[in-house]
mmCIF file of C-alpha atoms in Angstrom:
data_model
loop_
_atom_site.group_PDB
_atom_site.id
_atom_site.type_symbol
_atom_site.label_atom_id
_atom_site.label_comp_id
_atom_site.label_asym_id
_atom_site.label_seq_id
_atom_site.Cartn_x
_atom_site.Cartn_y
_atom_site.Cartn_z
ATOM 1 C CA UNK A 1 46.080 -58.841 106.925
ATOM 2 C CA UNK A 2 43.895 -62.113 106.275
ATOM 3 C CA UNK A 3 40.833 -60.240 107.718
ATOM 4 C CA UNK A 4 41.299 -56.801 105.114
ATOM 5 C CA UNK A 5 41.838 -59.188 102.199
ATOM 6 C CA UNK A 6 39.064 -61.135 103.530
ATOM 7 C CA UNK A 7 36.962 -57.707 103.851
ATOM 8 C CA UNK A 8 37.801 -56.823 100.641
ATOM 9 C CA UNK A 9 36.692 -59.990 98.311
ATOM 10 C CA UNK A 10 34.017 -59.825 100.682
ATOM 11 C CA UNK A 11 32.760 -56.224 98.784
ATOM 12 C CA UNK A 12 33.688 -57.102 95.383
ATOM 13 C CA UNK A 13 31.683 -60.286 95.676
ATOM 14 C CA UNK A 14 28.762 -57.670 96.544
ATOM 15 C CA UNK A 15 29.222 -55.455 94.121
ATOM 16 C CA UNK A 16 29.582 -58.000 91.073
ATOM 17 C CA UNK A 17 26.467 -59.062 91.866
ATOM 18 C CA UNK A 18 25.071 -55.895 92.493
ATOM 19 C CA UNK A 19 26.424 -55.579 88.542
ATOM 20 C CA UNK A 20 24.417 -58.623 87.508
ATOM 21 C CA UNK A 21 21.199 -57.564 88.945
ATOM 22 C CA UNK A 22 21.387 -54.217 87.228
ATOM 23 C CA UNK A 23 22.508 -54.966 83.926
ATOM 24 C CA UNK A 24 19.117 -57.138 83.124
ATOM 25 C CA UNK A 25 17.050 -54.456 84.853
ATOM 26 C CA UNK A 26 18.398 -52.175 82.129
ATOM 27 C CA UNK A 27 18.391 -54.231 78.900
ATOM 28 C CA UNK A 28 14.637 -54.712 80.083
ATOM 29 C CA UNK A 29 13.958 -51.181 80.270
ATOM 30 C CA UNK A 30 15.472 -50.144 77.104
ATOM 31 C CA UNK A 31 13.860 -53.235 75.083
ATOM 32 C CA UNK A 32 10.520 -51.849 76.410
ATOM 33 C CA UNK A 33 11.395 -48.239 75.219
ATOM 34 C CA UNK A 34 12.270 -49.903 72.212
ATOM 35 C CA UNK A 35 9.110 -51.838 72.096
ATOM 36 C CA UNK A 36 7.137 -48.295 72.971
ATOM 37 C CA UNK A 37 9.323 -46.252 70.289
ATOM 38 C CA UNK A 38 8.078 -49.045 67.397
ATOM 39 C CA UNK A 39 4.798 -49.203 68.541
ATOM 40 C CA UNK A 40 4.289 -45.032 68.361
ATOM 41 C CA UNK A 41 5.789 -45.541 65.148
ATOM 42 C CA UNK A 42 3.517 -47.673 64.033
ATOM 43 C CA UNK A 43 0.275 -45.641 64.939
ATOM 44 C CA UNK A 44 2.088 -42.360 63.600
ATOM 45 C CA UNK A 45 2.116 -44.168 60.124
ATOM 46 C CA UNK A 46 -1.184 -45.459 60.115
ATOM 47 C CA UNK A 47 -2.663 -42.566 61.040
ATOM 48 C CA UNK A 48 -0.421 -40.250 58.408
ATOM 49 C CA UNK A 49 -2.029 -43.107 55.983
ATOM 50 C CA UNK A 50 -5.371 -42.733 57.147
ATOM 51 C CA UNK A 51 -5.078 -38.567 56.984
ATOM 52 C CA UNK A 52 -3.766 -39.096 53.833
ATOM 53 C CA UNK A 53 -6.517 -41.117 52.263
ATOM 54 C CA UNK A 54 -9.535 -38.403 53.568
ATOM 55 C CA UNK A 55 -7.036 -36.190 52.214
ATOM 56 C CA UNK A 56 -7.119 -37.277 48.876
ATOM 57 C CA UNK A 57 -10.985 -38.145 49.152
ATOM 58 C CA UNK A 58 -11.684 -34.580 49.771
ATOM 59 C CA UNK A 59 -9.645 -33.641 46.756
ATOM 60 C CA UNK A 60 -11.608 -35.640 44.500
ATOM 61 C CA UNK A 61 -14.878 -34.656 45.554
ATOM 62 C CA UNK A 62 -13.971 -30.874 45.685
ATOM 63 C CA UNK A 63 -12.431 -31.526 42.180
ATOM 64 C CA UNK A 64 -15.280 -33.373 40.966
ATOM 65 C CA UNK A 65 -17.632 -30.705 42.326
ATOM 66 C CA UNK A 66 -16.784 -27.945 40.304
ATOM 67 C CA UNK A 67 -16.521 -29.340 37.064
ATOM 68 C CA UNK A 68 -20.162 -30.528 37.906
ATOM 69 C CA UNK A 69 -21.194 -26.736 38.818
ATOM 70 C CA UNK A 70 -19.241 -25.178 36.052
ATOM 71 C CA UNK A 71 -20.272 -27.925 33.014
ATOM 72 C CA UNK A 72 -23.566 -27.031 34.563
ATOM 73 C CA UNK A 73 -22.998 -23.099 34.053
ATOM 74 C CA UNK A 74 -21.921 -23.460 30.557
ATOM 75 C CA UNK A 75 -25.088 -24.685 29.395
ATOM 76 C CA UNK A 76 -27.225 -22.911 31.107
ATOM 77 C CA UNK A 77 -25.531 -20.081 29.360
ATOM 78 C CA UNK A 78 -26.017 -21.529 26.658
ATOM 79 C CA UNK A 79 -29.419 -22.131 27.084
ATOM 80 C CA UNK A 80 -30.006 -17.844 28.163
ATOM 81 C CA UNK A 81 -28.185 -16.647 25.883
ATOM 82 C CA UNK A 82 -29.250 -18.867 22.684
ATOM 83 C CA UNK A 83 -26.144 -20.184 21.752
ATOM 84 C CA UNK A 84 -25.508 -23.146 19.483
ATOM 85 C CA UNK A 85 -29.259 -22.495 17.924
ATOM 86 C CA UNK A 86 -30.237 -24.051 14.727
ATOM 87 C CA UNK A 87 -31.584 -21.863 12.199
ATOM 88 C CA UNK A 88 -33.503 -23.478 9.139
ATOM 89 C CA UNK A 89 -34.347 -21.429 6.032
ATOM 90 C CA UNK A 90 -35.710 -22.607 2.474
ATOM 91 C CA UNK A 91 -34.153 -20.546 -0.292
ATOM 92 C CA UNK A 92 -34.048 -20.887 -4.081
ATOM 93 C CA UNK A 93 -30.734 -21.682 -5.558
ATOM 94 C CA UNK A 94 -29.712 -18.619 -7.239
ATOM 95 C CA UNK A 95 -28.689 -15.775 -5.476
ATOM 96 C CA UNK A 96 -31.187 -16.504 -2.325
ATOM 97 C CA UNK A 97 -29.118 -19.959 -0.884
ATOM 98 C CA UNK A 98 -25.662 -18.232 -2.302
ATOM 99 C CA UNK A 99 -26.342 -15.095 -0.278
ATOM 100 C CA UNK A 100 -27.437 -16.986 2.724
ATOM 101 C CA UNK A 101 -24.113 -19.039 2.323
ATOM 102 C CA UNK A 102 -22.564 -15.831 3.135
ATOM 103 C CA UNK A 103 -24.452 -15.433 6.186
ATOM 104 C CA UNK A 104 -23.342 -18.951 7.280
ATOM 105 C CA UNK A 105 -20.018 -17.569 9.256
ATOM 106 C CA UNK A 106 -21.714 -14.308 10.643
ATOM 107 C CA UNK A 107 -24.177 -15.782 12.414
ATOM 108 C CA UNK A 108 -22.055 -18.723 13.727
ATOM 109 C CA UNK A 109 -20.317 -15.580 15.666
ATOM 110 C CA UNK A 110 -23.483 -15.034 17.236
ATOM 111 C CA UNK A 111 -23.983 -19.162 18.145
ATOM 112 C CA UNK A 112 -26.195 -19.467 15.409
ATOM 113 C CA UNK A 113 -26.417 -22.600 12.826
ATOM 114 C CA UNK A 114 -27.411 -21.915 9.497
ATOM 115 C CA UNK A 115 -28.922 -24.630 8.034
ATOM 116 C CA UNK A 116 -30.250 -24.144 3.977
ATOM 117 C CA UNK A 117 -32.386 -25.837 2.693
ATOM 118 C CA UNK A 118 -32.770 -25.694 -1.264
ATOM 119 C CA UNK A 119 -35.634 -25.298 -3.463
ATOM 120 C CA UNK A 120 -36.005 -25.260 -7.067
ATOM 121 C CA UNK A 121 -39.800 -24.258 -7.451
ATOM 122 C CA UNK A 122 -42.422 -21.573 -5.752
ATOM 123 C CA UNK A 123 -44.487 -23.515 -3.648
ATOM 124 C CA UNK A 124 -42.566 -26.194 -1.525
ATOM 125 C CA UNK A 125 -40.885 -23.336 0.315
ATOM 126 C CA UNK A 126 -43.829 -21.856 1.799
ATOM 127 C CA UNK A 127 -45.323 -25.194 2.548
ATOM 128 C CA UNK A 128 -42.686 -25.933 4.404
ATOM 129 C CA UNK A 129 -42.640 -22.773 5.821
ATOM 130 C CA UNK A 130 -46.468 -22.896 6.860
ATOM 131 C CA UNK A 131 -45.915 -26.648 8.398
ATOM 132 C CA UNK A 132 -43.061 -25.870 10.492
ATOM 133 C CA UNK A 133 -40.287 -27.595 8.544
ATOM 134 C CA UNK A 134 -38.425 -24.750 8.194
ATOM 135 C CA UNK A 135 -38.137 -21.231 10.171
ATOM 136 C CA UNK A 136 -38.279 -19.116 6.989
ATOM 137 C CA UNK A 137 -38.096 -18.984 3.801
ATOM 138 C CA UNK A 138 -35.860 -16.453 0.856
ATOM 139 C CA UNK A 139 -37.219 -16.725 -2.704
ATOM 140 C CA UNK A 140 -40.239 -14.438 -3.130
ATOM 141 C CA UNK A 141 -41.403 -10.681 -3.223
ATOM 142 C CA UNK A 142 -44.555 -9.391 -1.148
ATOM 143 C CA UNK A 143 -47.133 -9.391 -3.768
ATOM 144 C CA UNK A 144 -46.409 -13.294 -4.313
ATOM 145 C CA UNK A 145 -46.465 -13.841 -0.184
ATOM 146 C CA UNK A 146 -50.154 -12.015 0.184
ATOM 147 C CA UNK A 147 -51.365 -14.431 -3.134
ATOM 148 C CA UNK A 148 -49.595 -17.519 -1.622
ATOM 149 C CA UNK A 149 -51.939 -16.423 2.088
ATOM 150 C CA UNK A 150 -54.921 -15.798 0.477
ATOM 151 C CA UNK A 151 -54.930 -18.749 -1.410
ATOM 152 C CA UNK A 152 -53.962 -20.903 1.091
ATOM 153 C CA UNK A 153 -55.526 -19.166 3.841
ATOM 154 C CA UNK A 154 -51.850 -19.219 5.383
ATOM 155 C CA UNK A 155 -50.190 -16.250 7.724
ATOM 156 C CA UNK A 156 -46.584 -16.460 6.743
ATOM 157 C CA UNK A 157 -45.142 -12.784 6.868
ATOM 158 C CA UNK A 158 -42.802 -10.743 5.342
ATOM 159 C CA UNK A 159 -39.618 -9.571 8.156
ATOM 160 C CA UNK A 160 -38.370 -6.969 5.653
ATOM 161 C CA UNK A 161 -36.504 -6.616 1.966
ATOM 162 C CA UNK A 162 -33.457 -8.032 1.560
ATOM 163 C CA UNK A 163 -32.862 -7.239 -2.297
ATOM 164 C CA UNK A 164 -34.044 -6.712 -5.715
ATOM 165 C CA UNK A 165 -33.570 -8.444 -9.300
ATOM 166 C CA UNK A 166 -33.775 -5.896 -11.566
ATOM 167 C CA UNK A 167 -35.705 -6.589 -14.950
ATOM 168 C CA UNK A 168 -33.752 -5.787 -18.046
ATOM 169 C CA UNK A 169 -34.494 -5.375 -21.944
ATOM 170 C CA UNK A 170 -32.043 -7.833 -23.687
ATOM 171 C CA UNK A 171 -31.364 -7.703 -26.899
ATOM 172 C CA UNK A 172 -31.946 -10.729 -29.620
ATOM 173 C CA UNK A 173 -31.650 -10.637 -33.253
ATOM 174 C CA UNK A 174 -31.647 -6.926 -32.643
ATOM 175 C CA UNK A 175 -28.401 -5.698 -30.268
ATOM 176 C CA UNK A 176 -29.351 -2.253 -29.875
ATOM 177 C CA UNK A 177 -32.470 0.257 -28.713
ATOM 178 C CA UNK A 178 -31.491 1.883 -31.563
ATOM 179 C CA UNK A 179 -31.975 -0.970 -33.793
ATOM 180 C CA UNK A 180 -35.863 -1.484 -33.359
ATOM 181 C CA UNK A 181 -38.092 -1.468 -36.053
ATOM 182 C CA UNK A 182 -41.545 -1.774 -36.727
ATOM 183 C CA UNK A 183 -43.022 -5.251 -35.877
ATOM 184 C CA UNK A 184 -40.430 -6.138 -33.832
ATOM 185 C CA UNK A 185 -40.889 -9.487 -31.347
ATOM 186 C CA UNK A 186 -40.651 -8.656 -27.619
ATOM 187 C CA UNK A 187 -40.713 -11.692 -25.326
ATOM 188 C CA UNK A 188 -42.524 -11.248 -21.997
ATOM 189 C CA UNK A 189 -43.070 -13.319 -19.001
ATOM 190 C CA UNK A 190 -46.700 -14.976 -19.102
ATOM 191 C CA UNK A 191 -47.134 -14.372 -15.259
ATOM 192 C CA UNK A 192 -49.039 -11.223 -14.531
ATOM 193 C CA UNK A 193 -46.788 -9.937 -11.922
ATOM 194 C CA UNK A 194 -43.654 -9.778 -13.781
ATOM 195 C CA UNK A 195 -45.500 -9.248 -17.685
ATOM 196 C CA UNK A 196 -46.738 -5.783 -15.610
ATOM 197 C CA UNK A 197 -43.100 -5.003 -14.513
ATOM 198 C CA UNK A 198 -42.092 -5.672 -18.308
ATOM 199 C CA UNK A 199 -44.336 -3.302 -19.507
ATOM 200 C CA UNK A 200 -43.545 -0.256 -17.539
ATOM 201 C CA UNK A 201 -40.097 -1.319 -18.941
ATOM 202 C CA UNK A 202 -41.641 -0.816 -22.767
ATOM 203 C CA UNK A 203 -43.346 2.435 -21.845
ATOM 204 C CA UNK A 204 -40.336 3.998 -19.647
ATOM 205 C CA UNK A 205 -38.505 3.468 -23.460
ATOM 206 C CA UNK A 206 -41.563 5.165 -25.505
ATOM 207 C CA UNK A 207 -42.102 2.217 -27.050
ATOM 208 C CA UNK A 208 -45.974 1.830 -25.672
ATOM 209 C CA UNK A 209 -48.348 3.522 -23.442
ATOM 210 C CA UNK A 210 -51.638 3.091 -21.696
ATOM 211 C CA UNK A 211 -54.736 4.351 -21.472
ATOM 212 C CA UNK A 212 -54.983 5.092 -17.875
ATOM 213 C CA UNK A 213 -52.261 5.375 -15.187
ATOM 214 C CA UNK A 214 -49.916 2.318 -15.703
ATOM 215 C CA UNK A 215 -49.483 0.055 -12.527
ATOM 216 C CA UNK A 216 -48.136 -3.148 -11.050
ATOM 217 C CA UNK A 217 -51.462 -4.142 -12.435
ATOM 218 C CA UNK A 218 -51.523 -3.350 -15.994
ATOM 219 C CA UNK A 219 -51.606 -5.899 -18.730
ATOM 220 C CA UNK A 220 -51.377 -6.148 -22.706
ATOM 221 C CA UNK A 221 -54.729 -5.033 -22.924
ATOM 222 C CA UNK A 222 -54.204 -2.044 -21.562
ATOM 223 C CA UNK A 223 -52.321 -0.613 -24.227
ATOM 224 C CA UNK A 224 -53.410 2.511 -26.452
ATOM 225 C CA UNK A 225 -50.452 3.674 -28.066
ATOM 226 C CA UNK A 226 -48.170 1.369 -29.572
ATOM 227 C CA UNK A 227 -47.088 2.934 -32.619
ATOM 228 C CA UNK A 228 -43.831 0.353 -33.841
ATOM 229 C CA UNK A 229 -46.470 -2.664 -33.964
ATOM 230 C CA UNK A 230 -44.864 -4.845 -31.919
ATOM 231 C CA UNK A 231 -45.410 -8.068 -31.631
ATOM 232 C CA UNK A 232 -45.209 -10.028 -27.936
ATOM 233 C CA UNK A 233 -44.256 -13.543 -27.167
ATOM 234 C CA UNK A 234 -45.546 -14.078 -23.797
ATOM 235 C CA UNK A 235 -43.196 -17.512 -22.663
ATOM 236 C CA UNK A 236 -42.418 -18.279 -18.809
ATOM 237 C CA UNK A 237 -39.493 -16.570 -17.257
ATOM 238 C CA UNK A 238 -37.234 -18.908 -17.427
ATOM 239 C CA UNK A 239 -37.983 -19.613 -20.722
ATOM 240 C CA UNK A 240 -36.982 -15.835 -22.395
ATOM 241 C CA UNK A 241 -32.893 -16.643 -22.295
ATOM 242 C CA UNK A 242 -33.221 -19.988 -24.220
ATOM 243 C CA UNK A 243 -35.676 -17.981 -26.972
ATOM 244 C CA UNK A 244 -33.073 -14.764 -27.659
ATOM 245 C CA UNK A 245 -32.244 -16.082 -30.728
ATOM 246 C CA UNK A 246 -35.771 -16.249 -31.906
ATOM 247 C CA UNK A 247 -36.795 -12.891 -30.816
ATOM 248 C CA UNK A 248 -35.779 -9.155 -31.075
ATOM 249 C CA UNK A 249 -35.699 -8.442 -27.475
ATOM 250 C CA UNK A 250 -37.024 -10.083 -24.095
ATOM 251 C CA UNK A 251 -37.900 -8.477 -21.278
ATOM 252 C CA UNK A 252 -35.916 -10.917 -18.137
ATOM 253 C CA UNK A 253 -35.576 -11.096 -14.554
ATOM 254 C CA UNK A 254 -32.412 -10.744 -13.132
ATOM 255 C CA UNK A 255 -32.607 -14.071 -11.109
ATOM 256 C CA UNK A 256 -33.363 -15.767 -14.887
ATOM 257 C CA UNK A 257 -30.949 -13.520 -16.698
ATOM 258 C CA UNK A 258 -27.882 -14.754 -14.299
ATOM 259 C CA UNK A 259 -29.207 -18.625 -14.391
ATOM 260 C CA UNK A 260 -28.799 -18.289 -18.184
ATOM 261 C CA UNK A 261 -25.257 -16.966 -18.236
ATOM 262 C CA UNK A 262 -26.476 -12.722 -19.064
ATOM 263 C CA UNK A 263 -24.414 -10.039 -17.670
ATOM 264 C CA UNK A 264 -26.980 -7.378 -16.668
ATOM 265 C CA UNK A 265 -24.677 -4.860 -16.403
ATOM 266 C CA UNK A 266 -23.008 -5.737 -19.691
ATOM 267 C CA UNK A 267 -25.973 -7.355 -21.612
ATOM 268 C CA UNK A 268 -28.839 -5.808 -20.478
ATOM 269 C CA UNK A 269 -29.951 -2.868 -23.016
ATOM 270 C CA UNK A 270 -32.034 -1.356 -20.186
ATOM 271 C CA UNK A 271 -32.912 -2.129 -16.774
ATOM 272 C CA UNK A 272 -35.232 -0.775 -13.924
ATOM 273 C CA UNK A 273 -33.694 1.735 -11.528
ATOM 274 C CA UNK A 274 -33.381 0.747 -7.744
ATOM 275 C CA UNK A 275 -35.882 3.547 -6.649
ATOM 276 C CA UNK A 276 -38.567 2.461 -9.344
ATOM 277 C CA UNK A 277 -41.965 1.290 -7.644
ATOM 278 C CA UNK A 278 -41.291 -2.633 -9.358
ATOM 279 C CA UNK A 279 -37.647 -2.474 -7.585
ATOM 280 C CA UNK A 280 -39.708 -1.450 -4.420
ATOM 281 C CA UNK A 281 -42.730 -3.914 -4.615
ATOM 282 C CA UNK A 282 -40.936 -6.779 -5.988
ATOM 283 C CA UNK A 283 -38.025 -6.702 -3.510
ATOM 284 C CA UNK A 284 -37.037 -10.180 -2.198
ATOM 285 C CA UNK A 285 -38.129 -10.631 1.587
ATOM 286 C CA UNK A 286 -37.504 -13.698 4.603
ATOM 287 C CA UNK A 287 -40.773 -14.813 5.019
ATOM 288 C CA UNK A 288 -41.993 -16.866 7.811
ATOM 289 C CA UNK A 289 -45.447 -17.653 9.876
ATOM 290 C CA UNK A 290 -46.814 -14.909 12.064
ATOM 291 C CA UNK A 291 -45.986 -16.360 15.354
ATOM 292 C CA UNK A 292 -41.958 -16.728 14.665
ATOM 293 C CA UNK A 293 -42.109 -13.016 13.897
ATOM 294 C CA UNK A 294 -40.126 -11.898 16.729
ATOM 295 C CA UNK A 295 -37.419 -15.276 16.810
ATOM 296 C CA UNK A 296 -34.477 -13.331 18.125
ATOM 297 C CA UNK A 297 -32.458 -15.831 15.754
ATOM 298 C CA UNK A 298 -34.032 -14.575 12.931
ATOM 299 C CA UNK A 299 -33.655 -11.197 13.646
ATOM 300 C CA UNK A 300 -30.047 -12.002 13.989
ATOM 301 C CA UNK A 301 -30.288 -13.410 10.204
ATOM 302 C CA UNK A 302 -32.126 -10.001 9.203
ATOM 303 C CA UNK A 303 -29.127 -7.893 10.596
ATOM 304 C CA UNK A 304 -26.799 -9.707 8.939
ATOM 305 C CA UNK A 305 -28.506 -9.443 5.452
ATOM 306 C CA UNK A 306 -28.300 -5.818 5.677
ATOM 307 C CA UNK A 307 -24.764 -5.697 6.901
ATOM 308 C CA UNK A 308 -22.325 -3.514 4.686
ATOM 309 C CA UNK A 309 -20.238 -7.114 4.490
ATOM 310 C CA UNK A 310 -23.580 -8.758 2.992
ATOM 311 C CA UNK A 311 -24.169 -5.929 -0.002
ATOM 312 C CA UNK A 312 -20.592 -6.141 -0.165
ATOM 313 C CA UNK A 313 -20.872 -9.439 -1.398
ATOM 314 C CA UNK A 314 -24.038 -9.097 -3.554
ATOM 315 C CA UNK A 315 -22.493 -6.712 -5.476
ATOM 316 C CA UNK A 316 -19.091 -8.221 -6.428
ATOM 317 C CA UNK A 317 -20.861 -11.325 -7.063
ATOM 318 C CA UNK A 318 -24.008 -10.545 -9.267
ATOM 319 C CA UNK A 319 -22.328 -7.775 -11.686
ATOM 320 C CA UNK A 320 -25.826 -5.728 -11.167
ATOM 321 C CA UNK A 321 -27.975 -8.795 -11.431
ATOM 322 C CA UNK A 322 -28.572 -8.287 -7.707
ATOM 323 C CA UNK A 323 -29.286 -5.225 -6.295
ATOM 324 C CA UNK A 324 -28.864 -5.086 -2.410
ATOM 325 C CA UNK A 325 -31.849 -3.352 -0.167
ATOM 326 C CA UNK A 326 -30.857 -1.906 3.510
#
């Protein structure tokens, strides 16, 4: 009985420490998987930072590279296609700038600036013109472009009509055609140009003829018949509306007429008709040197000032004072 109890604390002595060796050999191996689990960890972030990073690298630089390509695009479309072009033109006051105000929204549909530039006399706008200060100009008929050339020895060009001022008989002391009598005072313009135009006027009413055919070059002493006597002042254009009072009639441009306040279609006695050869010659043109002829901007500007919305305008504005030309 000794001896099996003996045996038996014998084997439990074994086994307990057969327990103790194990148990550290375990807790060893676990903190190592431990250790191992951390460490993979570890590496899995940094590298999930690191992809991250190149990840949001290579986002910027593809964003960045397209806005570079398409900013590029844009104005090189820009560039072919002539948008955002500035477009400088010399015009008189009244109607040329006002009508080329109207133009201003048109052509900015087309990427075109309108830029005006004002005058108030006849020779700074083809100066400019000629030097390059401006594309083109809007304030003067043909026969006044081939004097300015010849004179000047300049090649500014017309690029076509845009409208007409029509001349009118307006009455003074006397209100009516039916009023005139013998010795009556007729003012005329003291430029040749516009003092022929005023005289076809006088002979269209029967009031005077010529000896030979009558032209764009006729003057006073050209007359043969002129059987009521009359009398002519010859003051500058813009000189006839102030003088009314002191004449019978005057013979005024439409451009001077609406300056001074006149009505052509209400005040004007008589005035020449559209298809007349002075409507024709002394049309208003855009002028501008030879070698900006074919300026695609400008023939933008030309289409435009024959629209239907342009002659539109010129009539409801001017009351007859302006006569548009298509």
């Amino acid at each position: 009985m000794k001896k099996t109890w003996s045996i038996l604390v014998t084997l439990l002595l074994c086994l307990t420490l057969l327990a103790g060796c194990a148990a550290p050999e375990s807790a060893e191996k676990a903190e190592k998987k431990n250790e191992t689990a951390e460490k993979t960890s570890e590496e899995a972030k940094e590298a999930a930072e690191k992809s991250s990073e190149k990840s949001t690298e290579a986002s910027e630089q593809s964003s960045d590279q397209p806005k570079e390509v398409t900013e590029k695009s844009s104005d090189d479309a820009k560039e072919a296609t002539g948008k955002e072009q500035t477009l400088k033109v010399g015009a008189s006051v009244t109607p040329h700038a006002e009508i080329l105000q109207a133009c201003v929204e048109p052509l900015k549909k087309q990427g075109i600036k309108l830029e005006i530039v004002e005058f108030t006399d006849y020779v700074l706008p083809n100066e400019a013109c000629q030097s390059g200060d401006i594309d083109a100009n809007y304030f003067q008929h043909v026969p006044y472009l081939e004097n300015y050339n010849k004179e000047k020895q300049a090649d500014l060009v017309s690029l076509g009509k845009v409208h007409y001022e029509p001349m009118g008989l307006y009455g003074g002391r006397l209100k009516s055609i039916d009023d005139l009598k013998e010795g009556a005072s007729i003012g005329l313009p003291n430029d040749s140009s516009n003092q022929a135009r005023a005289l076809l006027i006088l002979q269209k009413l029967g009031w005077i003829d010529f000896a030979g055919e009558a032209g764009l070059s006729t003057t006073l002493l050209d007359i043969k018949e002129n059987p009521h006597k009359l009398k002519f002042q010859e003051l500058a254009a813009e000189q006839l509306p102030r003088s009314l009072e002191d004449l019978d009639y005057a013979v005024i441009n439409g451009n001077v007429a609406l300056s001074a306040g006149l009505s052509v279609s209400k005040d004007a006695l008589y005035i020449e008709s559209a298809d007349s050869e002075a409507a024709q010659t002394f049309a208003n043109v855009i002028a501008a040197k030879k070698e900006n002829a074919e300026n695609p901007a400008l023939k933008a500007l030309m289409d435009v000032l024959h629209s239907k919305e342009i002659a539109d305008f010129i009539e409801q504005k001017y009351d007859g004072a302006v006569v548009p030309i298509s």
